[in-house]
Tab-separated table of C-alpha atoms and ligand atoms in Angstrom:
chain	number	residue	atom	x	y	z
A	1	UNK	CA	33.389	23.387	25.110
A	2	UNK	CA	32.783	22.377	21.498
A	3	UNK	CA	30.172	19.903	20.209
A	4	UNK	CA	32.610	16.959	20.167
A	5	UNK	CA	33.539	17.657	23.792
A	6	UNK	CA	29.861	17.983	24.683
A	7	UNK	CA	29.256	14.520	23.161
A	8	UNK	CA	32.204	13.049	25.058
A	9	UNK	CA	31.186	14.593	28.367
A	10	UNK	CA	27.685	13.207	27.859
A	11	UNK	CA	29.142	9.735	27.286
A	12	UNK	CA	31.410	9.998	30.330
A	13	UNK	CA	28.578	11.235	32.526
A	14	UNK	CA	25.737	8.982	31.405
A	15	UNK	CA	27.565	6.038	29.837
A	16	UNK	CA	25.913	6.356	26.429
A	17	UNK	CA	25.574	8.730	23.478
A	18	UNK	CA	23.084	11.602	23.440
A	19	UNK	CA	19.987	11.142	21.257
A	20	UNK	CA	20.242	14.701	19.961
A	21	UNK	CA	21.939	18.052	20.242
A	22	UNK	CA	20.106	21.383	20.258
A	23	UNK	CA	21.464	24.868	19.668
A	24	UNK	CA	19.581	27.896	21.043
A	25	UNK	CA	21.056	31.377	20.522
A	26	UNK	CA	21.253	34.472	22.703
A	27	UNK	CA	20.125	37.824	21.329
A	28	UNK	CA	20.934	41.481	21.073
A	29	UNK	CA	18.244	44.088	20.855
A	30	UNK	CA	18.882	46.788	18.286
A	31	UNK	CA	16.018	48.963	19.453
A	32	UNK	CA	12.790	48.843	21.478
A	33	UNK	CA	13.924	48.492	25.074
A	34	UNK	CA	11.483	47.886	27.917
A	35	UNK	CA	8.570	48.053	25.523
A	36	UNK	CA	7.800	44.332	25.175
A	37	UNK	CA	5.719	44.420	28.384
A	38	UNK	CA	3.965	47.554	27.127
A	39	UNK	CA	2.646	45.884	23.951
A	40	UNK	CA	5.248	47.710	21.832
A	41	UNK	CA	7.421	46.876	18.834
A	42	UNK	CA	10.921	45.479	19.307
A	43	UNK	CA	13.836	44.927	16.955
A	44	UNK	CA	16.072	42.148	18.314
A	45	UNK	CA	18.344	39.701	16.486
A	46	UNK	CA	19.446	36.209	17.509
A	47	UNK	CA	23.256	36.065	17.635
A	48	UNK	CA	26.009	33.584	16.931
A	49	UNK	CA	26.505	32.886	20.620
A	50	UNK	CA	24.401	30.046	21.885
A	51	UNK	CA	23.553	27.331	24.383
A	52	UNK	CA	24.377	23.806	23.167
A	53	UNK	CA	22.433	21.047	24.751
A	54	UNK	CA	22.927	17.278	24.396
A	55	UNK	CA	20.095	15.105	25.654
A	56	UNK	CA	18.435	11.707	25.681
A	57	UNK	CA	15.297	10.282	27.320
A	58	UNK	CA	16.055	8.777	30.744
A	59	UNK	CA	13.288	6.213	30.389
A	60	UNK	CA	11.781	7.237	33.720
A	61	UNK	CA	10.501	10.317	35.529
A	62	UNK	CA	13.936	11.698	36.413
A	63	UNK	CA	15.608	14.713	34.878
A	64	UNK	CA	19.399	14.491	35.303
A	65	UNK	CA	21.189	17.683	34.384
A	66	UNK	CA	24.817	18.629	34.112
A	67	UNK	CA	25.626	22.322	33.630
A	68	UNK	CA	29.079	21.770	32.159
A	69	UNK	CA	30.278	25.376	32.435
A	70	UNK	CA	29.344	25.517	36.119
A	71	UNK	CA	30.605	21.987	36.784
A	72	UNK	CA	27.347	21.316	38.631
A	73	UNK	CA	24.892	18.453	38.462
A	74	UNK	CA	21.402	17.914	39.791
A	75	UNK	CA	18.575	15.427	39.514
A	76	UNK	CA	14.861	15.878	40.082
A	77	UNK	CA	11.537	14.204	39.338
A	78	UNK	CA	8.965	15.552	36.912
A	79	UNK	CA	6.339	14.575	39.490
A	80	UNK	CA	7.895	17.021	42.000
A	81	UNK	CA	8.297	20.037	39.717
A	82	UNK	CA	5.920	22.285	41.641
A	83	UNK	CA	7.931	21.697	44.838
A	84	UNK	CA	11.178	22.875	43.195
A	85	UNK	CA	13.213	20.214	44.987
A	86	UNK	CA	15.922	17.826	43.877
A	87	UNK	CA	16.046	14.047	44.374
A	88	UNK	CA	17.258	14.519	47.953
A	89	UNK	CA	14.499	16.996	48.771
A	90	UNK	CA	16.880	19.993	48.735
A	91	UNK	CA	15.831	23.240	46.967
A	92	UNK	CA	16.684	23.156	43.247
A	93	UNK	CA	19.759	25.269	42.469
A	94	UNK	CA	18.979	28.525	40.642
A	95	UNK	CA	20.424	27.389	37.297
A	96	UNK	CA	18.257	24.216	37.289
A	97	UNK	CA	15.049	26.206	37.653
A	98	UNK	CA	15.118	27.292	33.994
A	99	UNK	CA	14.830	23.764	32.559
A	100	UNK	CA	12.535	22.713	35.409
A	101	UNK	CA	10.313	25.707	34.667
A	102	UNK	CA	10.135	24.726	31.010
A	103	UNK	CA	9.054	21.172	31.884
A	104	UNK	CA	6.462	22.630	34.251
A	105	UNK	CA	5.162	25.127	31.644
A	106	UNK	CA	5.027	22.448	28.925
A	107	UNK	CA	2.967	20.173	31.161
A	108	UNK	CA	0.697	23.079	32.071
A	109	UNK	CA	0.111	23.757	28.370
A	110	UNK	CA	-0.662	20.078	27.745
A	111	UNK	CA	2.548	19.080	25.942
A	112	UNK	CA	4.147	15.699	26.626
A	113	UNK	CA	7.433	15.784	28.537
A	114	UNK	CA	9.639	12.906	29.653
A	115	UNK	CA	12.525	12.286	32.010
A	116	UNK	CA	15.830	13.211	30.375
A	117	UNK	CA	19.559	13.135	30.808
A	118	UNK	CA	21.085	16.337	29.532
A	119	UNK	CA	24.315	18.295	29.471
A	120	UNK	CA	24.664	21.855	28.337
A	121	UNK	CA	27.299	24.443	27.684
A	122	UNK	CA	27.068	28.015	26.473
A	123	UNK	CA	29.258	30.720	24.999
A	124	UNK	CA	26.740	33.455	25.865
A	125	UNK	CA	28.212	35.376	28.786
A	126	UNK	CA	25.917	34.986	31.801
A	127	UNK	CA	24.294	38.124	33.223
A	128	UNK	CA	25.548	40.247	30.327
A	129	UNK	CA	22.109	41.122	28.976
A	130	UNK	CA	22.416	38.744	26.012
A	131	UNK	CA	19.623	36.439	27.181
A	132	UNK	CA	21.600	33.410	28.254
A	133	UNK	CA	18.665	32.224	30.366
A	134	UNK	CA	16.104	32.625	27.567
A	135	UNK	CA	18.432	30.527	25.381
A	136	UNK	CA	18.515	27.775	28.027
A	137	UNK	CA	14.719	27.826	28.232
A	138	UNK	CA	14.179	27.738	24.480
A	139	UNK	CA	16.870	25.052	24.135
A	140	UNK	CA	15.104	22.761	26.607
A	141	UNK	CA	11.684	23.463	25.065
A	142	UNK	CA	13.171	22.439	21.699
A	143	UNK	CA	14.703	19.307	23.226
A	144	UNK	CA	11.450	18.207	24.856
A	145	UNK	CA	9.582	18.876	21.629
A	146	UNK	CA	11.932	16.608	19.692
A	147	UNK	CA	11.827	13.858	22.313
A	148	UNK	CA	8.062	14.165	22.831
A	149	UNK	CA	7.275	13.728	19.154
A	150	UNK	CA	4.938	16.729	19.053
A	151	UNK	CA	5.287	19.922	17.051
A	152	UNK	CA	4.515	23.452	18.234
A	153	UNK	CA	5.247	26.727	16.472
A	154	UNK	CA	8.484	28.510	17.360
A	155	UNK	CA	6.427	31.327	18.800
A	156	UNK	CA	4.587	28.839	21.032
A	157	UNK	CA	7.903	27.474	22.329
A	158	UNK	CA	8.934	31.048	23.084
A	159	UNK	CA	5.681	31.689	24.967
A	160	UNK	CA	6.098	28.509	27.003
A	161	UNK	CA	9.656	29.548	27.839
A	162	UNK	CA	8.457	32.993	28.910
A	163	UNK	CA	5.765	31.376	31.071
A	164	UNK	CA	8.509	29.293	32.729
A	165	UNK	CA	10.490	32.416	33.511
A	166	UNK	CA	7.474	34.434	34.728
A	167	UNK	CA	5.659	31.846	36.795
A	168	UNK	CA	8.382	29.350	37.810
A	169	UNK	CA	11.653	31.284	37.979
A	170	UNK	CA	9.793	34.410	39.091
A	171	UNK	CA	11.033	37.101	36.697
A	172	UNK	CA	8.293	39.163	35.032
A	173	UNK	CA	10.113	39.472	31.693
A	174	UNK	CA	8.364	40.163	28.394
A	175	UNK	CA	8.462	37.850	25.372
A	176	UNK	CA	11.273	39.469	23.371
A	177	UNK	CA	14.244	37.340	24.465
A	178	UNK	CA	12.585	33.950	24.129
A	179	UNK	CA	11.029	35.070	20.847
A	180	UNK	CA	14.419	36.064	19.395
A	181	UNK	CA	16.087	32.840	20.527
A	182	UNK	CA	13.297	30.733	18.998
A	183	UNK	CA	12.555	32.691	15.810
A	184	UNK	CA	15.927	34.192	14.784
A	185	UNK	CA	16.698	34.503	11.075
A	186	UNK	CA	20.319	34.521	9.875
A	187	UNK	CA	21.503	37.926	8.702
A	188	UNK	CA	18.341	39.682	9.890
A	189	UNK	CA	16.900	41.626	12.763
A	190	UNK	CA	13.345	40.680	13.682
A	191	UNK	CA	10.570	43.202	13.774
A	192	UNK	CA	8.228	41.825	16.432
A	193	UNK	CA	4.907	43.323	17.453
A	194	UNK	CA	4.481	42.147	21.045
A	195	UNK	CA	0.743	42.889	20.969
A	196	UNK	CA	-0.412	41.148	17.790
A	197	UNK	CA	2.547	38.695	17.975
A	198	UNK	CA	3.095	39.254	14.258
A	199	UNK	CA	6.671	39.465	13.131
A	200	UNK	CA	8.884	39.615	10.099
A	201	UNK	CA	12.608	39.487	9.398
A	202	UNK	CA	13.999	42.988	8.856
A	203	UNK	CA	17.181	43.175	6.771
A	204	UNK	CA	19.835	45.429	8.265
A	205	UNK	CA	21.184	48.130	5.952
A	206	UNK	CA	23.995	46.859	3.770
A	207	UNK	CA	27.564	47.055	5.001
A	208	UNK	CA	26.693	47.187	8.697
A	209	UNK	CA	28.406	45.094	11.353
A	210	UNK	CA	27.008	44.395	14.816
A	211	UNK	CA	29.557	44.836	17.585
A	212	UNK	CA	28.847	43.901	21.188
A	213	UNK	CA	30.814	45.567	23.970
A	214	UNK	CA	30.607	44.114	27.450
A	215	UNK	CA	30.771	46.658	30.284
A	216	UNK	CA	31.970	43.884	32.593
A	217	UNK	CA	29.248	44.838	35.098
A	218	UNK	CA	27.021	41.835	35.756
A	219	UNK	CA	23.365	42.171	36.510
A	220	UNK	CA	20.587	40.060	37.877
A	221	UNK	CA	17.070	40.745	36.676
A	222	UNK	CA	15.356	39.535	39.811
A	223	UNK	CA	17.479	41.755	42.032
A	224	UNK	CA	17.299	44.729	39.750
A	225	UNK	CA	14.597	47.316	39.351
A	226	UNK	CA	13.035	45.441	36.423
A	227	UNK	CA	9.802	44.646	38.197
A	228	UNK	CA	9.646	48.206	39.596
A	229	UNK	CA	9.880	49.587	36.054
A	230	UNK	CA	7.001	47.372	34.991
A	231	UNK	CA	4.900	48.519	37.914
A	232	UNK	CA	5.575	52.199	37.108
A	233	UNK	CA	4.367	51.627	33.537
A	234	UNK	CA	1.187	50.014	34.811
A	235	UNK	CA	0.639	52.911	37.206
A	236	UNK	CA	1.026	55.364	34.315
A	237	UNK	CA	-1.584	53.454	32.279
A	238	UNK	CA	-4.023	53.531	35.218
A	239	UNK	CA	-3.735	57.309	35.520
A	240	UNK	CA	-3.734	58.049	31.788
A	241	UNK	CA	-6.828	55.901	31.363
A	242	UNK	CA	-8.843	58.585	33.174
A	243	UNK	CA	-8.178	60.802	30.153
A	244	UNK	CA	-7.876	58.151	27.436
A	245	UNK	CA	-10.451	55.541	28.474
A	246	UNK	CA	-9.701	53.175	25.585
A	247	UNK	CA	-6.007	52.578	26.260
A	248	UNK	CA	-4.896	49.115	27.306
A	249	UNK	CA	-1.161	49.743	27.462
A	250	UNK	CA	1.372	52.524	26.844
A	251	UNK	CA	1.437	51.282	23.248
A	252	UNK	CA	-1.914	53.010	22.799
A	253	UNK	CA	-0.670	56.449	23.854
A	254	UNK	CA	0.508	58.696	21.023
A	255	UNK	CA	3.531	60.953	21.519
A	256	UNK	CA	1.326	64.075	21.197
A	257	UNK	CA	-1.256	62.736	23.651
A	258	UNK	CA	1.504	61.996	26.111
A	259	UNK	CA	2.872	65.521	25.792
A	260	UNK	CA	-0.553	66.911	26.685
A	261	UNK	CA	-1.292	64.519	29.545
A	262	UNK	CA	2.077	63.915	31.215
A	263	UNK	CA	1.410	66.707	33.754
A	264	UNK	CA	-1.106	64.414	35.441
A	265	UNK	CA	1.535	61.788	36.206
A	266	UNK	CA	3.799	61.729	39.277
A	267	UNK	CA	7.482	62.099	38.411
A	268	UNK	CA	8.584	58.437	38.319
A	269	UNK	CA	5.715	56.998	36.224
A	270	UNK	CA	5.955	60.097	34.014
A	271	UNK	CA	9.631	59.502	33.222
A	272	UNK	CA	9.144	55.760	32.692
A	273	UNK	CA	6.113	56.277	30.451
A	274	UNK	CA	7.826	59.001	28.421
A	275	UNK	CA	10.607	56.560	27.610
A	276	UNK	CA	8.172	53.830	26.564
A	277	UNK	CA	5.879	56.014	24.443
A	278	UNK	CA	8.805	57.582	22.572
A	279	UNK	CA	10.767	54.326	22.316
A	280	UNK	CA	7.872	52.647	20.506
A	281	UNK	CA	7.814	55.615	18.144
A	282	UNK	CA	11.614	55.315	17.721
A	283	UNK	CA	11.292	51.686	16.618
A	284	UNK	CA	8.885	52.741	13.892
A	285	UNK	CA	11.255	55.502	12.787
A	286	UNK	CA	14.172	53.072	12.829
A	287	UNK	CA	12.300	50.636	10.593
A	288	UNK	CA	11.657	53.441	8.130
A	289	UNK	CA	15.327	54.424	8.253
A	290	UNK	CA	16.335	50.811	7.594
A	291	UNK	CA	14.011	50.617	4.601
A	292	UNK	CA	15.593	53.799	3.212
A	293	UNK	CA	19.095	52.419	3.964
A	294	UNK	CA	19.548	55.610	5.999
A	295	UNK	CA	22.323	54.627	8.393
A	296	UNK	CA	22.785	58.108	9.851
A	297	UNK	CA	19.159	58.341	10.892
A	298	UNK	CA	19.262	54.847	12.375
A	299	UNK	CA	22.380	55.703	14.385
A	300	UNK	CA	20.884	58.936	15.708
A	301	UNK	CA	17.794	57.022	16.850
A	302	UNK	CA	19.992	54.539	18.727
A	303	UNK	CA	21.842	57.302	20.566
A	304	UNK	CA	18.608	58.989	21.569
A	305	UNK	CA	17.284	55.598	22.727
A	306	UNK	CA	20.321	55.262	24.968
A	307	UNK	CA	19.826	58.722	26.460
A	308	UNK	CA	16.225	57.873	27.179
A	309	UNK	CA	17.261	54.676	28.993
A	310	UNK	CA	19.849	56.695	30.872
A	311	UNK	CA	17.839	59.712	31.968
A	312	UNK	CA	14.188	58.658	31.818
A	313	UNK	CA	14.116	54.912	32.411
A	314	UNK	CA	17.239	55.101	34.583
A	315	UNK	CA	18.547	51.624	33.786
A	316	UNK	CA	21.984	52.554	32.475
A	317	UNK	CA	25.226	52.507	34.458
A	318	UNK	CA	28.278	54.805	34.277
A	319	UNK	CA	30.167	52.001	32.486
A	320	UNK	CA	27.502	51.606	29.780
A	321	UNK	CA	27.366	55.395	29.355
A	322	UNK	CA	31.127	55.470	29.010
A	323	UNK	CA	31.074	52.757	26.329
A	324	UNK	CA	28.462	54.698	24.359
A	325	UNK	CA	30.427	57.945	24.698
A	326	UNK	CA	33.684	56.334	23.558
A	327	UNK	CA	31.949	54.771	20.558
A	328	UNK	CA	30.912	58.160	19.187
A	329	UNK	CA	34.447	59.114	18.215
A	330	UNK	CA	35.597	55.736	16.939
A	331	UNK	CA	35.985	54.907	13.252
A	332	UNK	CA	32.893	53.682	11.450
A	333	UNK	CA	30.450	54.005	14.339
A	334	UNK	CA	26.878	54.537	13.167
A	335	UNK	CA	25.085	54.244	16.508
A	336	UNK	CA	25.384	52.707	19.964
A	337	UNK	CA	23.192	52.027	22.963
A	338	UNK	CA	22.835	49.699	25.882
A	339	UNK	CA	21.062	46.497	24.925
A	340	UNK	CA	18.697	44.411	27.050
A	341	UNK	CA	17.343	45.288	30.459
A	342	UNK	CA	20.277	47.485	31.495
A	343	UNK	CA	21.650	47.707	35.069
A	344	UNK	CA	24.947	46.486	33.583
A	345	UNK	CA	25.596	44.159	30.667
A	346	UNK	CA	26.464	45.170	27.118
A	347	UNK	CA	26.147	47.838	24.482
A	348	UNK	CA	25.246	47.143	20.867
A	349	UNK	CA	27.133	49.135	18.268
A	350	UNK	CA	26.241	49.441	14.602
A	351	UNK	CA	29.476	49.915	12.713
A	352	UNK	CA	30.487	50.241	9.047
A	353	UNK	CA	31.646	46.697	8.175
A	354	UNK	CA	34.892	47.816	6.595
A	355	UNK	CA	35.870	49.687	9.755
A	356	UNK	CA	34.663	47.137	12.284
A	357	UNK	CA	38.126	45.935	13.287
A	358	UNK	CA	39.423	49.477	13.819
A	359	UNK	CA	36.314	50.208	15.884
A	360	UNK	CA	36.813	47.092	18.019
A	361	UNK	CA	40.510	47.861	18.539
A	362	UNK	CA	39.658	51.448	19.502
A	363	UNK	CA	37.028	50.434	22.039
A	364	UNK	CA	39.348	47.821	23.527
A	365	UNK	CA	42.084	50.388	23.877
A	366	UNK	CA	39.908	53.022	25.527
A	367	UNK	CA	37.529	51.091	27.783
A	368	UNK	CA	38.654	49.427	31.000
A	369	UNK	CA	36.093	47.197	32.761
A	370	UNK	CA	35.788	47.646	36.545
A	371	UNK	CA	37.815	44.471	37.234
A	372	UNK	CA	40.748	45.983	35.356
A	373	UNK	CA	40.858	43.106	32.842
A	374	UNK	CA	40.757	43.498	29.064
A	375	UNK	CA	37.536	44.843	27.535
A	376	UNK	CA	35.379	42.182	25.859
A	377	UNK	CA	34.382	43.627	22.490
A	378	UNK	CA	33.409	41.375	19.622
A	379	UNK	CA	31.800	41.212	16.246
A	380	UNK	CA	28.566	39.272	16.154
A	381	UNK	CA	26.333	38.019	13.370
A	382	UNK	CA	22.562	37.761	13.314
A	383	UNK	CA	21.863	34.036	13.396
A	384	UNK	CA	19.067	31.512	12.984
A	385	UNK	CA	16.859	30.600	15.939
A	386	UNK	CA	16.922	27.406	17.994
A	387	UNK	CA	17.084	24.078	16.181
A	388	UNK	CA	18.343	20.526	16.363
A	389	UNK	CA	21.875	20.134	15.060
B	1	GLA	C1	14.932	41.770	29.515
B	1	GLA	C2	13.581	41.060	29.429
B	1	GLA	C3	12.888	41.402	28.112
B	1	GLA	C4	12.827	42.906	27.883
B	1	GLA	C5	14.195	43.545	28.106
B	1	GLA	C6	14.154	45.047	28.050
B	1	GLA	O1	15.813	41.292	28.549
B	1	GLA	O2	13.751	39.665	29.512
B	1	GLA	O3	11.612	40.830	28.096
B	1	GLA	O4	11.851	43.491	28.700
B	1	GLA	O5	14.753	43.169	29.351
B	1	GLA	O6	13.802	45.468	26.783
């Protein structure tokens, strides 16, 4: 659905024009996986796939939502947010909990919300690890900001969106996805320190294209081992703290310290922690490689990041592994790895720009998703973060 169709559907549904339209992008993560809840550094980029949201104040306490792509509608009261019920007292459908959670988190943080009528559509594939839900959250936070007449920083909107997902939807995600959707910078990756919350745009080396390849395997964070992985990291910190009393998170453990102390960890927390400690180090190395315009080094770091997610963090799938393996022999490939939480979803491929089409054609020819349909492989561009259109 394009913007004109979104406008028209709003008019047909609510009998008037929307007051404003918001765009909030999805993201890919170039490096730094499963480190945002370990106080680490991440390197995501907002992409040119986004949620588009048309909205207007309803003038009362009701939120009326139409998820155009799902063809589903619901209505609920701001006064009943904590009960997670619709106007009829039925449980809110899963998709409506993201905007409801944002309204709840905004109110909790003391920001003014209001009843709204809203319609949204998205070209971010759902459950593909490209943060479609973070984009919905950041989109609604941006909408309520504009309608409420208050101004918060982009980072604050991201934190409120993360709070919605953690405490209302019930997924213990880190801040990376909401951060990237809110703070994206066109043409840049974002180097984000999830401990200090400082960040800066990081230019990608010249002549590099970002290619996303969808394994066709869908995942669900809540039903996956995401929360288990988090718990294993916390367990590792507890044990390592007996030897390194000043550590707060795996971020504080150096690679050499880990090598000396890993014998004290049971197998699962040891493997999970080894991934995290080395992945944080890899992000630093990748940043150095980017500054030197050293594409080879950057690519090698991505491949080793994938292996670590495969063998140590154990969040890859045979399909994602296959995509990464195929990429190695294709024209122009610099590096590839799974992106996002894993358990299905997509790979991110860094490819020489002038060979991007040959790379895409090659991957399409060689990879068959489990449903037997054509492989979804596409060029993407680092885009700006959420804003009013
Ligand atoms: C999901 C979470 C993020 C992050 C990644 C893994 O996308 O929402 O916070 O933990 O997984 O890096």
